Tab-separated table of C-alpha atoms (C1' of nucleotides) in Angstrom:
chain	number	residue	atom	x	y	z
A	71	UNK	CA	135.898	74.110	18.988
A	72	UNK	CA	137.165	72.710	15.772
A	73	UNK	CA	135.130	70.679	13.412
A	74	UNK	CA	135.286	66.951	13.566
A	75	UNK	CA	137.584	65.245	11.109
A	76	UNK	CA	135.992	63.790	8.019
A	77	UNK	CA	137.131	60.365	9.056
A	78	UNK	CA	138.955	58.517	11.772
A	79	UNK	CA	142.483	59.241	10.699
A	80	UNK	CA	144.037	56.699	13.015
A	81	UNK	CA	142.526	53.868	11.039
A	82	UNK	CA	142.935	55.075	7.499
A	83	UNK	CA	145.602	54.430	4.939
A	84	UNK	CA	147.410	57.315	3.367
A	85	UNK	CA	149.660	57.737	0.409
A	86	UNK	CA	149.571	56.000	-2.914
A	87	UNK	CA	146.670	53.748	-3.697
A	88	UNK	CA	147.315	50.081	-4.267
A	89	UNK	CA	145.878	48.151	-7.161
A	90	UNK	CA	143.702	46.225	-4.777
A	91	UNK	CA	142.267	49.394	-3.293
A	92	UNK	CA	141.557	50.715	-6.756
A	93	UNK	CA	139.752	47.540	-7.695
A	94	UNK	CA	137.696	47.605	-4.527
A	95	UNK	CA	136.664	51.164	-5.139
A	96	UNK	CA	135.838	50.579	-8.790
A	97	UNK	CA	133.794	47.486	-8.135
A	98	UNK	CA	131.921	49.132	-5.313
A	99	UNK	CA	131.009	52.210	-7.349
A	100	UNK	CA	130.039	50.053	-10.295
A	101	UNK	CA	127.688	48.143	-8.067
A	102	UNK	CA	126.304	50.962	-5.954
A	103	UNK	CA	127.137	54.173	-7.717
A	104	UNK	CA	128.666	57.277	-6.191
A	105	UNK	CA	126.674	57.520	-3.036
A	106	UNK	CA	127.748	59.015	0.238
A	107	UNK	CA	131.496	59.392	0.164
A	108	UNK	CA	131.717	59.436	3.907
A	109	UNK	CA	130.206	56.015	4.308
A	110	UNK	CA	131.625	54.572	1.110
A	111	UNK	CA	135.018	53.477	2.463
A	112	UNK	CA	133.435	51.427	5.204
A	113	UNK	CA	130.882	49.912	2.863
A	114	UNK	CA	133.532	49.129	0.299
A	115	UNK	CA	135.908	47.716	2.856
A	116	UNK	CA	138.513	50.395	2.318
A	117	UNK	CA	140.675	51.885	5.012
A	118	UNK	CA	140.542	55.256	3.366
A	119	UNK	CA	139.048	58.634	4.028
A	120	UNK	CA	135.904	59.329	2.038
A	121	UNK	CA	137.501	62.358	0.531
A	122	UNK	CA	140.423	60.287	-0.556
A	123	UNK	CA	138.078	57.817	-2.266
A	124	UNK	CA	136.262	60.595	-4.028
A	125	UNK	CA	139.510	62.132	-5.230
A	126	UNK	CA	140.851	58.828	-6.425
A	127	UNK	CA	137.677	58.044	-8.306
A	128	UNK	CA	137.237	61.452	-9.870
A	129	UNK	CA	140.833	61.981	-10.837
A	130	UNK	CA	142.014	58.538	-11.861
A	131	UNK	CA	139.461	55.779	-11.838
A	132	UNK	CA	136.483	57.278	-13.599
A	133	UNK	CA	135.942	55.411	-16.856
A	134	UNK	CA	135.404	58.541	-18.915
A	135	UNK	CA	138.802	60.011	-18.213
A	136	UNK	CA	141.049	60.829	-21.082
A	137	UNK	CA	144.593	59.866	-20.258
A	138	UNK	CA	147.661	60.955	-22.090
A	139	UNK	CA	149.295	64.171	-23.099
A	140	UNK	CA	147.429	67.368	-23.612
A	141	UNK	CA	147.026	68.401	-27.210
A	142	UNK	CA	147.975	71.793	-28.528
A	143	UNK	CA	144.285	72.624	-28.835
A	144	UNK	CA	143.713	71.716	-25.214
A	145	UNK	CA	146.686	73.869	-24.241
A	146	UNK	CA	145.229	76.882	-25.967
A	147	UNK	CA	141.784	76.244	-24.593
A	148	UNK	CA	143.129	76.055	-21.075
A	149	UNK	CA	145.026	79.269	-21.543
A	150	UNK	CA	141.968	81.033	-22.847
A	151	UNK	CA	139.712	79.695	-20.153
A	152	UNK	CA	142.234	80.626	-17.513
A	153	UNK	CA	142.369	84.148	-18.854
A	154	UNK	CA	138.609	84.278	-18.370
A	155	UNK	CA	138.123	82.318	-15.204
A	156	UNK	CA	141.373	82.511	-13.324
A	157	UNK	CA	142.290	79.551	-11.165
A	158	UNK	CA	138.827	78.038	-11.369
A	159	UNK	CA	140.177	74.656	-12.298
A	160	UNK	CA	136.910	72.846	-11.899
A	161	UNK	CA	135.221	75.238	-14.304
A	162	UNK	CA	138.040	74.882	-16.763
A	163	UNK	CA	137.933	71.115	-16.404
A	164	UNK	CA	134.232	71.211	-17.107
A	165	UNK	CA	135.035	72.386	-20.598
A	166	UNK	CA	137.700	69.835	-21.275
A	167	UNK	CA	136.002	66.477	-21.645
A	168	UNK	CA	137.869	63.714	-19.903
A	169	UNK	CA	140.190	66.032	-18.024
A	170	UNK	CA	140.070	66.684	-14.311
A	171	UNK	CA	140.632	69.844	-12.373
A	172	UNK	CA	143.607	68.332	-10.601
A	173	UNK	CA	145.162	67.254	-13.860
A	174	UNK	CA	144.675	70.652	-15.431
A	175	UNK	CA	145.982	72.391	-12.341
A	176	UNK	CA	149.123	70.290	-12.374
A	177	UNK	CA	149.540	70.746	-16.084
A	178	UNK	CA	149.156	74.458	-15.699
A	179	UNK	CA	151.769	74.661	-13.013
A	180	UNK	CA	154.281	72.475	-14.795
A	181	UNK	CA	153.815	73.294	-18.457
A	182	UNK	CA	151.593	76.166	-19.348
A	183	UNK	CA	153.033	78.635	-16.898
A	184	UNK	CA	156.389	78.156	-18.521
A	185	UNK	CA	154.866	78.319	-21.943
A	186	UNK	CA	153.252	81.661	-21.225
A	187	UNK	CA	156.407	83.041	-19.703
A	188	UNK	CA	158.322	81.990	-22.785
A	189	UNK	CA	155.765	83.927	-24.807
A	190	UNK	CA	156.436	86.933	-22.628
A	191	UNK	CA	153.089	86.746	-20.868
A	192	UNK	CA	152.360	86.809	-17.188
A	193	UNK	CA	150.699	83.460	-16.372
A	194	UNK	CA	148.354	85.064	-13.894
A	195	UNK	CA	147.280	88.217	-15.636
A	196	UNK	CA	147.866	87.077	-19.219
A	197	UNK	CA	149.299	90.473	-19.880
A	198	UNK	CA	152.740	91.039	-21.302
A	199	UNK	CA	155.304	90.526	-18.618
A	200	UNK	CA	156.734	94.028	-18.827
A	201	UNK	CA	153.268	95.479	-18.411
A	202	UNK	CA	152.262	93.025	-15.746
A	203	UNK	CA	154.378	94.668	-13.124
A	204	UNK	CA	152.562	97.954	-13.393
A	205	UNK	CA	149.203	96.320	-13.845
A	206	UNK	CA	149.704	94.334	-10.690
A	207	UNK	CA	149.430	97.440	-8.636
A	208	UNK	CA	145.906	98.088	-9.735
A	209	UNK	CA	144.356	94.719	-10.300
A	210	UNK	CA	144.282	91.322	-8.821
A	211	UNK	CA	144.787	88.394	-11.047
A	212	UNK	CA	141.561	86.519	-11.424
A	213	UNK	CA	139.387	89.525	-10.935
A	214	UNK	CA	141.301	91.467	-13.483
A	215	UNK	CA	141.153	88.631	-15.923
A	216	UNK	CA	137.435	88.378	-15.571
A	217	UNK	CA	136.871	92.093	-15.694
A	218	UNK	CA	138.990	92.518	-18.759
A	219	UNK	CA	137.350	89.646	-20.453
A	220	UNK	CA	134.109	91.506	-20.852
A	221	UNK	CA	131.903	89.114	-19.052
A	222	UNK	CA	128.351	89.897	-19.771
A	223	UNK	CA	125.778	89.977	-17.034
A	224	UNK	CA	122.329	90.117	-18.388
A	225	UNK	CA	119.361	91.522	-16.533
A	226	UNK	CA	116.672	89.868	-18.581
A	227	UNK	CA	114.192	87.925	-16.481
A	228	UNK	CA	113.271	85.397	-17.586
A	229	UNK	CA	116.375	85.147	-19.720
A	230	UNK	CA	115.727	85.913	-23.324
A	231	UNK	CA	118.711	83.832	-24.260
A	232	UNK	CA	118.983	80.543	-22.454
A	233	UNK	CA	122.698	80.577	-22.272
A	234	UNK	CA	123.120	79.924	-18.594
A	235	UNK	CA	125.844	77.434	-18.150
A	236	UNK	CA	124.904	74.697	-15.762
A	237	UNK	CA	128.428	74.458	-14.487
A	238	UNK	CA	128.670	78.154	-14.028
A	239	UNK	CA	125.350	78.273	-12.311
A	240	UNK	CA	126.675	75.779	-9.845
A	241	UNK	CA	129.199	78.361	-8.909
A	242	UNK	CA	126.891	81.285	-8.671
A	243	UNK	CA	128.040	82.287	-5.296
A	244	UNK	CA	131.644	82.410	-6.247
A	245	UNK	CA	130.818	84.339	-9.356
A	246	UNK	CA	128.859	86.797	-7.327
A	247	UNK	CA	132.116	87.810	-5.782
A	248	UNK	CA	133.554	88.230	-9.207
A	249	UNK	CA	130.583	90.213	-10.388
A	250	UNK	CA	131.061	92.570	-7.535
A	251	UNK	CA	134.642	92.938	-8.516
A	252	UNK	CA	133.723	93.474	-12.097
A	253	UNK	CA	131.290	96.156	-11.112
A	254	UNK	CA	133.926	97.749	-9.036
A	255	UNK	CA	136.148	97.850	-12.035
A	256	UNK	CA	133.385	99.334	-14.143
A	257	UNK	CA	133.852	96.925	-16.955
A	258	UNK	CA	132.412	98.435	-20.104
A	259	UNK	CA	131.318	95.181	-21.532
A	260	UNK	CA	127.579	95.662	-21.667
A	261	UNK	CA	125.637	96.510	-24.731
A	262	UNK	CA	123.835	99.789	-24.875
A	263	UNK	CA	120.415	98.217	-24.790
A	264	UNK	CA	121.341	96.013	-21.912
A	265	UNK	CA	123.129	98.495	-19.850
A	266	UNK	CA	121.363	100.853	-17.555
A	267	UNK	CA	121.690	104.502	-18.392
A	268	UNK	CA	124.462	106.453	-16.822
A	269	UNK	CA	122.525	106.915	-13.628
A	270	UNK	CA	122.885	103.248	-12.952
A	271	UNK	CA	126.585	103.702	-12.820
A	272	UNK	CA	126.147	106.260	-10.189
A	273	UNK	CA	124.180	103.976	-7.982
A	274	UNK	CA	126.081	102.249	-5.289
A	275	UNK	CA	126.748	98.702	-6.231
A	276	UNK	CA	124.775	97.240	-3.395
A	277	UNK	CA	121.628	98.978	-4.589
A	278	UNK	CA	121.596	97.133	-7.852
A	279	UNK	CA	120.514	93.551	-8.058
A	280	UNK	CA	123.259	91.377	-9.344
A	281	UNK	CA	122.096	89.052	-12.029
A	282	UNK	CA	124.066	85.887	-11.884
A	283	UNK	CA	122.965	84.647	-15.230
A	284	UNK	CA	126.262	84.714	-16.975
A	285	UNK	CA	127.530	84.162	-20.431
A	286	UNK	CA	131.025	84.173	-21.742
A	287	UNK	CA	132.013	84.457	-25.339
A	288	UNK	CA	135.253	83.945	-27.135
A	289	UNK	CA	136.513	84.329	-30.618
A	290	UNK	CA	136.633	81.020	-32.435
A	291	UNK	CA	140.220	81.533	-33.342
A	292	UNK	CA	141.205	77.922	-33.350
A	293	UNK	CA	138.646	76.914	-35.885
A	294	UNK	CA	140.073	79.359	-38.308
A	295	UNK	CA	136.888	81.358	-38.576
A	296	UNK	CA	137.125	85.044	-38.891
A	297	UNK	CA	136.348	87.311	-36.019
A	298	UNK	CA	133.414	88.906	-37.712
A	299	UNK	CA	132.080	90.585	-34.624
A	300	UNK	CA	135.262	91.601	-32.993
A	301	UNK	CA	134.465	95.225	-32.587
A	302	UNK	CA	137.057	96.692	-30.363
A	303	UNK	CA	134.886	99.353	-28.862
A	304	UNK	CA	133.895	97.531	-25.744
A	305	UNK	CA	136.955	95.532	-25.039
A	306	UNK	CA	139.383	96.844	-22.540
A	307	UNK	CA	141.878	94.420	-23.984
A	308	UNK	CA	141.727	96.075	-27.324
A	309	UNK	CA	141.914	99.636	-26.231
A	310	UNK	CA	144.804	101.581	-27.667
A	311	UNK	CA	147.855	101.100	-25.594
A	312	UNK	CA	146.561	97.970	-23.985
A	313	UNK	CA	148.122	95.030	-25.648
A	314	UNK	CA	145.731	92.155	-25.839
A	315	UNK	CA	147.162	88.679	-25.788
A	316	UNK	CA	143.793	87.197	-26.593
A	317	UNK	CA	141.097	88.618	-28.703
A	318	UNK	CA	137.839	88.685	-26.839
A	319	UNK	CA	134.415	89.212	-28.217
A	320	UNK	CA	132.449	92.175	-26.933
A	321	UNK	CA	129.280	91.598	-25.013
A	322	UNK	CA	126.917	92.618	-27.779
A	323	UNK	CA	128.514	90.177	-30.111
A	324	UNK	CA	128.398	87.603	-27.389
A	325	UNK	CA	124.667	87.917	-27.085
A	326	UNK	CA	124.194	87.711	-30.821
A	327	UNK	CA	126.432	84.713	-31.090
A	328	UNK	CA	124.744	83.073	-28.155
A	329	UNK	CA	121.466	83.140	-29.981
A	330	UNK	CA	122.905	80.970	-32.693
A	331	UNK	CA	125.585	78.770	-31.224
A	332	UNK	CA	126.448	79.139	-27.612
A	333	UNK	CA	128.732	76.239	-27.005
A	334	UNK	CA	131.890	77.747	-25.655
A	335	UNK	CA	134.130	74.922	-26.651
A	336	UNK	CA	132.601	74.946	-30.097
A	337	UNK	CA	133.150	78.661	-30.369
A	338	UNK	CA	136.692	78.079	-29.401
A	339	UNK	CA	136.926	75.581	-32.151
A	340	UNK	CA	137.626	72.802	-29.750
A	341	UNK	CA	134.795	70.732	-31.140
A	342	UNK	CA	135.847	71.381	-34.715
A	343	UNK	CA	132.808	73.471	-35.388
A	344	UNK	CA	130.328	70.838	-34.368
A	345	UNK	CA	128.064	71.176	-31.428
A	346	UNK	CA	129.083	68.774	-28.780
A	347	UNK	CA	126.644	66.561	-26.970
A	348	UNK	CA	126.619	68.772	-23.939
A	349	UNK	CA	125.419	71.827	-25.762
A	350	UNK	CA	121.784	71.058	-25.521
A	351	UNK	CA	120.269	71.227	-22.104
A	352	UNK	CA	117.442	69.093	-20.873
A	353	UNK	CA	115.000	71.908	-21.526
A	354	UNK	CA	115.859	71.822	-25.186
A	355	UNK	CA	117.803	75.027	-25.075
A	356	UNK	CA	121.391	75.217	-25.972
A	357	UNK	CA	123.835	76.115	-23.338
A	358	UNK	CA	127.559	76.373	-22.884
A	359	UNK	CA	129.310	73.156	-22.112
B	126	DA	C1'	178.638	54.659	-10.247
B	127	DA	C1'	177.112	57.928	-6.960
B	128	DT	C1'	175.082	62.079	-5.898
B	129	DT	C1'	172.426	66.087	-6.637
B	130	DC	C1'	169.003	68.578	-8.950
B	131	DC	C1'	164.795	68.992	-11.466
B	132	DT	C1'	160.287	67.737	-13.140
B	133	DA	C1'	155.813	65.787	-13.049
B	134	DC	C1'	151.950	64.510	-10.744
B	135	DA	C1'	149.381	61.913	-7.171
B	136	DA	C1'	147.602	62.856	-2.922
B	137	DC	C1'	146.632	65.537	1.151
B	138	DC	C1'	144.961	69.565	3.722
B	139	DG	C1'	142.141	73.237	5.020
B	140	DC	C1'	138.557	76.103	3.784
B	141	DC	C1'	133.987	77.216	2.052
B	142	DG	C1'	129.142	76.877	0.654
B	143	DA	C1'	124.989	74.080	0.556
B	144	DC	C1'	121.844	71.710	3.023
B	145	DG	C1'	119.137	69.597	6.549
B	146	DA	C1'	117.870	69.095	11.432
C	102	DT	C1'	118.643	81.278	13.233
C	103	DT	C1'	122.147	78.222	14.517
C	104	DC	C1'	124.821	74.277	14.149
C	105	DG	C1'	126.731	70.082	12.261
C	106	DT	C1'	127.682	67.377	8.219
C	107	DC	C1'	128.981	66.713	3.683
C	108	DG	C1'	130.767	67.486	-0.900
C	109	DG	C1'	133.664	70.124	-3.521
C	110	DC	C1'	137.445	73.248	-4.520
C	111	DG	C1'	142.084	75.311	-4.763
C	112	DG	C1'	146.617	75.419	-2.751
C	113	DT	C1'	150.332	72.843	-1.266
C	114	DT	C1'	153.268	68.935	-0.305
C	115	DG	C1'	155.574	64.479	-0.963
C	116	DT	C1'	157.884	61.538	-3.797
C	117	DA	C1'	159.202	58.743	-7.813
C	118	DG	C1'	161.846	58.920	-11.729
C	119	DG	C1'	164.780	61.070	-15.042
C	120	DA	C1'	168.573	64.303	-16.189
C	121	DA	C1'	172.710	66.473	-15.105
C	122	DT	C1'	177.074	66.675	-12.861
DNA sequence: AATTCCTACAACCGCCGACGA
DNA sequence: TTCGTCGGCGGTTGTAGGAAT
């Protein structure tokens, strides 16, 4: 037995939104806030599916949206984030203020893919195109990107560094899958003091607790700062013979950097070296934004 | 001027996880 | 524990508008 539809499709409009519908939705949300999307259309007098209302609001009507062309800095940030996160458009959008996942996804498919190809890079793996063919036989795209990006999974409890990203934490479950994949790939991203001794590697994956507290670090290349901690020892990307399109910071350096400034977009230089307003969590700790 | 092709992007669809009963 | 509902996500489609022929 299939699930019930999210709305009564026979009595809902589809297709492009009219100006009047937009105004109804805006005025309703202004008055009542984003409540229950399912009941919103009826309350607002809209013949639309709740999902459709949500999409319209989030992607086009929200007042904090930044319209207009993507800047070169945004381009590079998207590329970098995609190399880390794969097609996690909502996560990527979370780091681009005023941009939506749908917008970024479309932009990726229409512009950035081509841009990467013109650079000789595989848009999915971010590896050189001639190497991508052989790499494809051993890795999958997002998993490989994450594994090669030296994600750091810390086992400290409670965390010694409060770098848990709220957005990432909202996706713990999905990242658990990725962590499993990373473990499977035996990513050598951990620091010596954080990693278990060799015997831990010999344990079956399911015997080890997976810590979902996750931090990601990148070289602040856009800000023009030097990559002072870009030791190549831990990075698969920087191993001899493995051409690295993007320089990634090893896990140890990530932890050290996180203790000082953990804002990912700031580290990327997207905030011009200033901590953005989202960096500081409600508990007073800094976090990625 | 008409037609075809291409591009960009708004919108839809189906799936999944969280959550509450 | 199971089931239904809901919100959210990523993939895909539809279509308007511009470019090329």
